[in-house]
Short mmCIF file of C-alpha atoms in Angstrom, two decimals:
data_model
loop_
_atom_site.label_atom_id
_atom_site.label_comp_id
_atom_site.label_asym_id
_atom_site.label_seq_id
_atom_site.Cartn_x
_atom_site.Cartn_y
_atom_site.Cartn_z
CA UNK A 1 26.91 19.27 9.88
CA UNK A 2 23.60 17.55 11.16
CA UNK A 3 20.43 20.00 11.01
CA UNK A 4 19.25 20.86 14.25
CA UNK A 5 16.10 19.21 15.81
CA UNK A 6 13.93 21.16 16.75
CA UNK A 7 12.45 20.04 20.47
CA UNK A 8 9.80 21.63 22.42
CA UNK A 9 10.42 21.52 26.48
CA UNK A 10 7.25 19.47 26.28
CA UNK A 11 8.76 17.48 23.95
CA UNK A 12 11.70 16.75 25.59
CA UNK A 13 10.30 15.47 28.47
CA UNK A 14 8.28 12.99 26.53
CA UNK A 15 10.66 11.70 24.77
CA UNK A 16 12.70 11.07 27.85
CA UNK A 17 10.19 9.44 29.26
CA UNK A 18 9.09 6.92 26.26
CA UNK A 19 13.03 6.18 25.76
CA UNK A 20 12.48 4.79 29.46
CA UNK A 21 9.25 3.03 27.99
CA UNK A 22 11.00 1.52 25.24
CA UNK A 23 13.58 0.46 27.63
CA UNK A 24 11.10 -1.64 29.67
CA UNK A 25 11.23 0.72 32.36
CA UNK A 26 7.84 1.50 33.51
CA UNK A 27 5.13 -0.20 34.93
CA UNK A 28 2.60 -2.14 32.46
CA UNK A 29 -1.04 -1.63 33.06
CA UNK A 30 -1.58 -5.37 32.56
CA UNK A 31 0.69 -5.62 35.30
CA UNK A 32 -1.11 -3.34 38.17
CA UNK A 33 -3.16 -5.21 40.46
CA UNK A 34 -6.91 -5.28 39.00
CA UNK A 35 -9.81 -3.26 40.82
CA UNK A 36 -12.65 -5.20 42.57
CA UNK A 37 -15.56 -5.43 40.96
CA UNK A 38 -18.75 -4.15 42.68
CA UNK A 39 -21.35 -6.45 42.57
CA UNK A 40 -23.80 -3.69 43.86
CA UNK A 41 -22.58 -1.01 41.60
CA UNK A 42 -25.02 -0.06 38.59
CA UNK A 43 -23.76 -1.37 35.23
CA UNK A 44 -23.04 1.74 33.52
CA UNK A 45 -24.03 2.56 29.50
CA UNK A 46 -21.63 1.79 27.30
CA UNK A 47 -19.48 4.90 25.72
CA UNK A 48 -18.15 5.14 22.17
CA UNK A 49 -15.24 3.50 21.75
CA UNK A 50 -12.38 6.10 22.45
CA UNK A 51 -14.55 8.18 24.74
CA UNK A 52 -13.71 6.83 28.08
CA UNK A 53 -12.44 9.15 30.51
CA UNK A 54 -8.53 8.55 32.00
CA UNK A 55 -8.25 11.62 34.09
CA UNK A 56 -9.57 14.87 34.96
CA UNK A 57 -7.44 18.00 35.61
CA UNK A 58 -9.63 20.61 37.54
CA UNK A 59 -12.74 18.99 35.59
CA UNK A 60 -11.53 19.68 32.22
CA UNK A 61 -11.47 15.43 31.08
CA UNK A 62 -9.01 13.17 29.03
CA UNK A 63 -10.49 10.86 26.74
CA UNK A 64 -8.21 7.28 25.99
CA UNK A 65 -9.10 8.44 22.04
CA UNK A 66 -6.60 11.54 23.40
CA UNK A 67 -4.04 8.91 24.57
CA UNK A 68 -4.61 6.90 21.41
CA UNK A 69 -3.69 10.04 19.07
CA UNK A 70 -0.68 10.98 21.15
CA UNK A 71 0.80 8.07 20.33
CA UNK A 72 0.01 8.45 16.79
CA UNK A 73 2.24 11.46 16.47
CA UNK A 74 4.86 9.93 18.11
CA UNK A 75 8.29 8.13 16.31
CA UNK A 76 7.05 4.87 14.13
CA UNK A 77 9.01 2.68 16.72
CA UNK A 78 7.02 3.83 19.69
CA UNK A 79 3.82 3.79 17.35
CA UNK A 80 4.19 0.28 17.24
CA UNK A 81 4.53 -0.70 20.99
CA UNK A 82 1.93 -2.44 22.60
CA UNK A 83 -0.31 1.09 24.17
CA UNK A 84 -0.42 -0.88 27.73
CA UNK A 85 3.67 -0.95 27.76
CA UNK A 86 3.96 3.65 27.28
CA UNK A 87 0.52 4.36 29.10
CA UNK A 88 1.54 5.12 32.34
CA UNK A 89 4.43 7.40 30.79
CA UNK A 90 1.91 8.88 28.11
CA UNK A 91 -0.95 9.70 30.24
CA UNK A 92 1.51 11.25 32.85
CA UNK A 93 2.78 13.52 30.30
CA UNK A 94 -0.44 14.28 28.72
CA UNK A 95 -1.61 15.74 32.24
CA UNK A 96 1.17 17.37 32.87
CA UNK A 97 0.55 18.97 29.26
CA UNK A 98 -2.78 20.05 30.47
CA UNK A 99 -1.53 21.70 33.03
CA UNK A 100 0.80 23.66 31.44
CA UNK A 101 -1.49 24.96 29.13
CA UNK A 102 -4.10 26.11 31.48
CA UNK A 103 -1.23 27.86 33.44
CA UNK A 104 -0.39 29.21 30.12
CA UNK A 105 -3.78 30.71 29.19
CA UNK A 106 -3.68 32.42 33.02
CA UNK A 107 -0.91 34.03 31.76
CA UNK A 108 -2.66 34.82 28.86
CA UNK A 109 -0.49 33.83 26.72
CA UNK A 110 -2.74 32.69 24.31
CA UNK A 111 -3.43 36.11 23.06
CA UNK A 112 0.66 36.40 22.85
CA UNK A 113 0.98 37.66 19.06
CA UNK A 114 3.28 35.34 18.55
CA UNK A 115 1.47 32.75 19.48
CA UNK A 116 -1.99 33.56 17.79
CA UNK A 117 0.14 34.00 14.51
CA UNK A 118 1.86 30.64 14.94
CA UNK A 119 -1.36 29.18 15.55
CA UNK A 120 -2.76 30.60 12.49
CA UNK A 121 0.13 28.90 10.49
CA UNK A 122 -0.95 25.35 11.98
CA UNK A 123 -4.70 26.08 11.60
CA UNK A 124 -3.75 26.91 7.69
CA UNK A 125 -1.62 23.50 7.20
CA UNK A 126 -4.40 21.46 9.10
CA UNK A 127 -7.24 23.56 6.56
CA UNK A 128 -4.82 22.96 3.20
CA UNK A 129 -4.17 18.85 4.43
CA UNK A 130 -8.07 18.83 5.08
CA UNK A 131 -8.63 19.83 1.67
CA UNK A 132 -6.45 18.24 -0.56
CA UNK A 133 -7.30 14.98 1.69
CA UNK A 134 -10.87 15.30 0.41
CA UNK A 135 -9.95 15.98 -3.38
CA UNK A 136 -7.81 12.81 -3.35
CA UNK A 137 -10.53 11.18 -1.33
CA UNK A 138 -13.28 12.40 -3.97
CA UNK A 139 -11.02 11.20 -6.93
CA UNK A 140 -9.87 7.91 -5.52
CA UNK A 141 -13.17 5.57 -7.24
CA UNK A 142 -12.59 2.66 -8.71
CA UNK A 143 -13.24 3.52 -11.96
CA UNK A 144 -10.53 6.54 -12.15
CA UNK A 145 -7.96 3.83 -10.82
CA UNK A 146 -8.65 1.21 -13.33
CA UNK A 147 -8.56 3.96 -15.85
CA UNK A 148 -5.06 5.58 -14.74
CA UNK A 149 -3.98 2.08 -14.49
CA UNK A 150 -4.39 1.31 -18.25
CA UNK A 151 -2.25 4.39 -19.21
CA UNK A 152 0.26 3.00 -16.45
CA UNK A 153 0.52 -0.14 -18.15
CA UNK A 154 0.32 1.08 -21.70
CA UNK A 155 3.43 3.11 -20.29
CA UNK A 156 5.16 0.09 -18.57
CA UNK A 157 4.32 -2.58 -21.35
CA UNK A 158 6.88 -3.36 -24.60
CA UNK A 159 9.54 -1.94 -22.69
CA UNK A 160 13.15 -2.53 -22.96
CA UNK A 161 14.92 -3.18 -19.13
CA UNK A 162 18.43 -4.68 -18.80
CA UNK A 163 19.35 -6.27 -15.43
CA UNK A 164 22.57 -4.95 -14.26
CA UNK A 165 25.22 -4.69 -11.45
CA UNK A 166 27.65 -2.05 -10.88
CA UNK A 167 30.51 -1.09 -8.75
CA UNK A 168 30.85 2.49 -8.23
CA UNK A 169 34.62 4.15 -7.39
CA UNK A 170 35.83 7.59 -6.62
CA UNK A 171 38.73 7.64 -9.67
CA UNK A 172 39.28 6.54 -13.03
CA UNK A 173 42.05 4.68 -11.55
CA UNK A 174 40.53 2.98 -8.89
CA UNK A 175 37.48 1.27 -11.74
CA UNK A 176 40.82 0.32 -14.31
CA UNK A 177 42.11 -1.77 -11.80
CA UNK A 178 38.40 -3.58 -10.66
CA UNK A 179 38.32 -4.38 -14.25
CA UNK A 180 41.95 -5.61 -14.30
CA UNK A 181 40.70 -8.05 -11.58
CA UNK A 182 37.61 -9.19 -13.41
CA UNK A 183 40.01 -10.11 -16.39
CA UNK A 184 41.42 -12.56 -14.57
CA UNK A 185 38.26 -14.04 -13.33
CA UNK A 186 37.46 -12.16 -10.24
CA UNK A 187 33.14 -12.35 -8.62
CA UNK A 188 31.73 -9.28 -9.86
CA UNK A 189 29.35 -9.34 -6.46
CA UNK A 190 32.32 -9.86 -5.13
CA UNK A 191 34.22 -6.92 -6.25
CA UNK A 192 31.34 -4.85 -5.51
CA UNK A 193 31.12 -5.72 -1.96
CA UNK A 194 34.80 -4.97 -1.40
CA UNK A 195 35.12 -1.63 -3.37
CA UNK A 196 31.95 -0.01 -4.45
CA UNK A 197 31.33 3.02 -2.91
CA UNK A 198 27.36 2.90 -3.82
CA UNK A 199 25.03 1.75 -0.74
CA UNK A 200 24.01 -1.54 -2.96
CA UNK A 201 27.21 -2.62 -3.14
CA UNK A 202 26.92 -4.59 -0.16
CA UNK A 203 24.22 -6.65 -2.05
CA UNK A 204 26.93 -6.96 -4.96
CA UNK A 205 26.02 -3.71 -6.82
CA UNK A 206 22.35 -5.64 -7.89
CA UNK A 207 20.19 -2.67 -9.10
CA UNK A 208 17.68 -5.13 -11.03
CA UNK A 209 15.76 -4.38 -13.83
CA UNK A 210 15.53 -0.63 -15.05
CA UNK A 211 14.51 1.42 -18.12
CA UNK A 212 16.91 3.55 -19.97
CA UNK A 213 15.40 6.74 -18.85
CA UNK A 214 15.67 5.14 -15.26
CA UNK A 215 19.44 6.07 -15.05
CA UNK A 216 21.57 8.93 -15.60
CA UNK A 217 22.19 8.92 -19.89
CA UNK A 218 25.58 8.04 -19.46
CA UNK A 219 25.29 4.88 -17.29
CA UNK A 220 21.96 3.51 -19.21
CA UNK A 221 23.80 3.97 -22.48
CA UNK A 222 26.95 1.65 -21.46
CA UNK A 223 24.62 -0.35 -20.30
CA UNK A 224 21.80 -1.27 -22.62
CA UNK A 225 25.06 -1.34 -25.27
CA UNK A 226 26.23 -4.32 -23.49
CA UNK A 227 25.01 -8.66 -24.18
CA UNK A 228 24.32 -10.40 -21.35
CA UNK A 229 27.28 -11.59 -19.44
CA UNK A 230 29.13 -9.30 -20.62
CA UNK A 231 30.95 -5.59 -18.02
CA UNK A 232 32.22 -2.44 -19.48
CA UNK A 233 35.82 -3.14 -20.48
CA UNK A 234 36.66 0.73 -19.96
CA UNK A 235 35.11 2.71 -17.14
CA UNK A 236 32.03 4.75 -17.55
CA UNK A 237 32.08 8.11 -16.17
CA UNK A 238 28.47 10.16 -14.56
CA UNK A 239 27.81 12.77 -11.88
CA UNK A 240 28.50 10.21 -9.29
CA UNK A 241 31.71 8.77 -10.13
CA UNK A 242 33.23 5.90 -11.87
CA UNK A 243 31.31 3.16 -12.62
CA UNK A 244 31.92 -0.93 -14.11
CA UNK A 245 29.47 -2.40 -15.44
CA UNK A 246 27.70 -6.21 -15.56
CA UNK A 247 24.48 -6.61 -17.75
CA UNK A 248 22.92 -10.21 -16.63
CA UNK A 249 20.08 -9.99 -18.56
CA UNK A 250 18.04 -8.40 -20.98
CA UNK A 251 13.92 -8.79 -21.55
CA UNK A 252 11.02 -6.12 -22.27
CA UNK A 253 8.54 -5.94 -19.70
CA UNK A 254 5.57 -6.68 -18.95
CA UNK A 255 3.40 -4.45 -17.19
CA UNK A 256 1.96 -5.86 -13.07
CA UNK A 257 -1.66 -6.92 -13.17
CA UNK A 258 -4.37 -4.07 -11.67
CA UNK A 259 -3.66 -5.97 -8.21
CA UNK A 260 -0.28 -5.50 -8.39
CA UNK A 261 -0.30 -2.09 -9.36
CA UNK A 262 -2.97 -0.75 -7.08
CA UNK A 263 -0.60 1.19 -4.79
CA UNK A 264 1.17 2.90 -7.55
CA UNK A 265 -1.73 3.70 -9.19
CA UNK A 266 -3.45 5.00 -6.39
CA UNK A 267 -0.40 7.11 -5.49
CA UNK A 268 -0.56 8.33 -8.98
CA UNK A 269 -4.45 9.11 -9.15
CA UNK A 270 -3.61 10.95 -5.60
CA UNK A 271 -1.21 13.25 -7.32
CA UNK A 272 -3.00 14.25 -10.53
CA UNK A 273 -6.03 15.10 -8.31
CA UNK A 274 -3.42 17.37 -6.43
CA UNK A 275 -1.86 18.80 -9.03
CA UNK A 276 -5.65 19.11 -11.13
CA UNK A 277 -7.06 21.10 -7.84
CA UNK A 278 -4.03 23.68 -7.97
CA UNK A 279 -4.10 24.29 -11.68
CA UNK A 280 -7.91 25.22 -10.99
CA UNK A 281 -7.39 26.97 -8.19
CA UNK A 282 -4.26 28.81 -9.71
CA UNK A 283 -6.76 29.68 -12.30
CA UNK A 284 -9.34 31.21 -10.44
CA UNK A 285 -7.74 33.55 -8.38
CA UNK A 286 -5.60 36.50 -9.36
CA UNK A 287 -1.63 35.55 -8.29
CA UNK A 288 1.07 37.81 -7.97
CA UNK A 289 4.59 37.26 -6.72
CA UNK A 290 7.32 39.43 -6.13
CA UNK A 291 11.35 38.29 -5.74
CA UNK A 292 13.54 39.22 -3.36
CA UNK A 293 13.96 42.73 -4.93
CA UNK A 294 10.55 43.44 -4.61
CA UNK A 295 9.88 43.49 -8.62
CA UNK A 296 7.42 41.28 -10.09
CA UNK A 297 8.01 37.48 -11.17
CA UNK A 298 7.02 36.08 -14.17
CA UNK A 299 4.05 33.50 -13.68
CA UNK A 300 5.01 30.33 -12.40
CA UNK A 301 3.64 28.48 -15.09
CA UNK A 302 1.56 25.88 -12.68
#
């Protein structure tokens, strides 16, 4: 079963028309005949970039920086088309969301419960992304990074990895007889392509250089058993099936340079400054929860 999407009528319509978009099927503004200038019109002050007006429904104005964040929110592929090839499309549908809105508030539905509580929910995620944005903004200097990055590569360096392939089968069975092949001299890349089950076997079961407590025990201890060169002469058994074995190579590592790390490091200085701002939090404020039965929880322990 597929979970089920979730589309608002609004929604629909827009993504109707920027599947027509991404089709080539609209008009591009580079492609409309240019206005005539004015020689005798007054040059007018420059606006912020963003600001400039693209329409007016019953006076109430849409700014291009409005156009510009619609298509921010839309799917990455659209994100990345040129905005001249969906404008037409975008700014139709963004007017024809302003008007459904102000007939919506006639109707008052606005002050629909439903709707001011729903709104409350998004005005809360909007508030809690605010905030946590700011504490990983605030804790993002360069000196914290450097300093989470020597713990990173204290962690990283004198290592042991193996470099290993694998070809992953359903049965017992099934890996006896890949090994059977590779006895009598069979590609182990190409075995992999042909049998494994696992998504890398199409790139002939590579999984590169890992850790021991990168795998599941059972598959990291088969495997950082074996010399290079050598596979797993009887099949080793984990959570996701039956798996043979090749170790190519075995080194300990050496941990990326600052540069090379940044964007770990950052994503890693991000998340203790998340998880630091809800143990405080947590600690300031009095926290109860009840289950399902209505009787107290233990604390969560955060």
């Amino acid at each position: 079963m597929h979970p089920r999407l979730s589309i608002t009528p609004l929604g629909l319509i827009c993504a109707a028309a920027l599947a027509a978009a991404a089709c080539g099927g609209v008009v591009l503004a580079a492609d409309r005949p240019a206005p005539q200038a004015n020689p005798g019109a007054a040059t007018a002050t420059p606006l912020p970039p963003g600001s400039t007006v693209v329409a007016r429904v019953d006076g109430t104005e849409l700014h291009l920086s409005d156009v510009e964040a619609a298509q921010q929110s839309l799917p990455p592929q659209v994100q990345k088309m040129p905005l001249a090839q969906i404008y037409p499309m975008l700014l139709d549908r963004l007017v024809d969301g302003m008007l459904i809105t102000e007939a919506g508030r006639k109707a008052h539905l606005d002050q629909d419960p439903e709707v001011q509580q729903r709104l409350k929910r998004y005005e809360d995620r909007l508030i809690q992304e605010a905030y946590l944005n700011k504490a990983i903004k605030d804790a993002e200097t360069e000196d914290r990074l450097k300093a989470r990055y020597d713990t990173f590569a204290k962690d990283k360096a004198g290592r042991e990895e193996v470099h290993a392939r694998h070809i992953l089968v359903k049965t017992e069975a099934e890996a006896k007889s890949v090994i059977g092949e590779l006895e009598k001299g069979a590609d182990f890349a190409e075995l992999a392509k042909k049998y494994s089950t696992d998504p890398g076997g199409s790139s002939g079961g590579d999984l590169g250089y890992f850790g021991h407590d990168d795998m599941v025990k059972e598959f990291a201890d088969a495997a950082f058993a074996l010399p290079a060169g050598q596979y797993t002469k009887t099949p080793v058994k984990t959570q996701f099936g039956w798996h043979v074995i090749l170790v190519e190579d075995h080194r300990v590592s050496t941990p990326p340079s600052f540069d090379e790390a940044r964007q770990e490091v950052t994503q890693l200085v991000a998340h203790d400054a998340v998880d630091t701002k809800l143990k405080e939090l947590r600690a300031a404020a009095k926290v109860e929860t009840y289950g399902l039965d209505g009787k107290p929880l233990p604390p969560s322990g955060k």
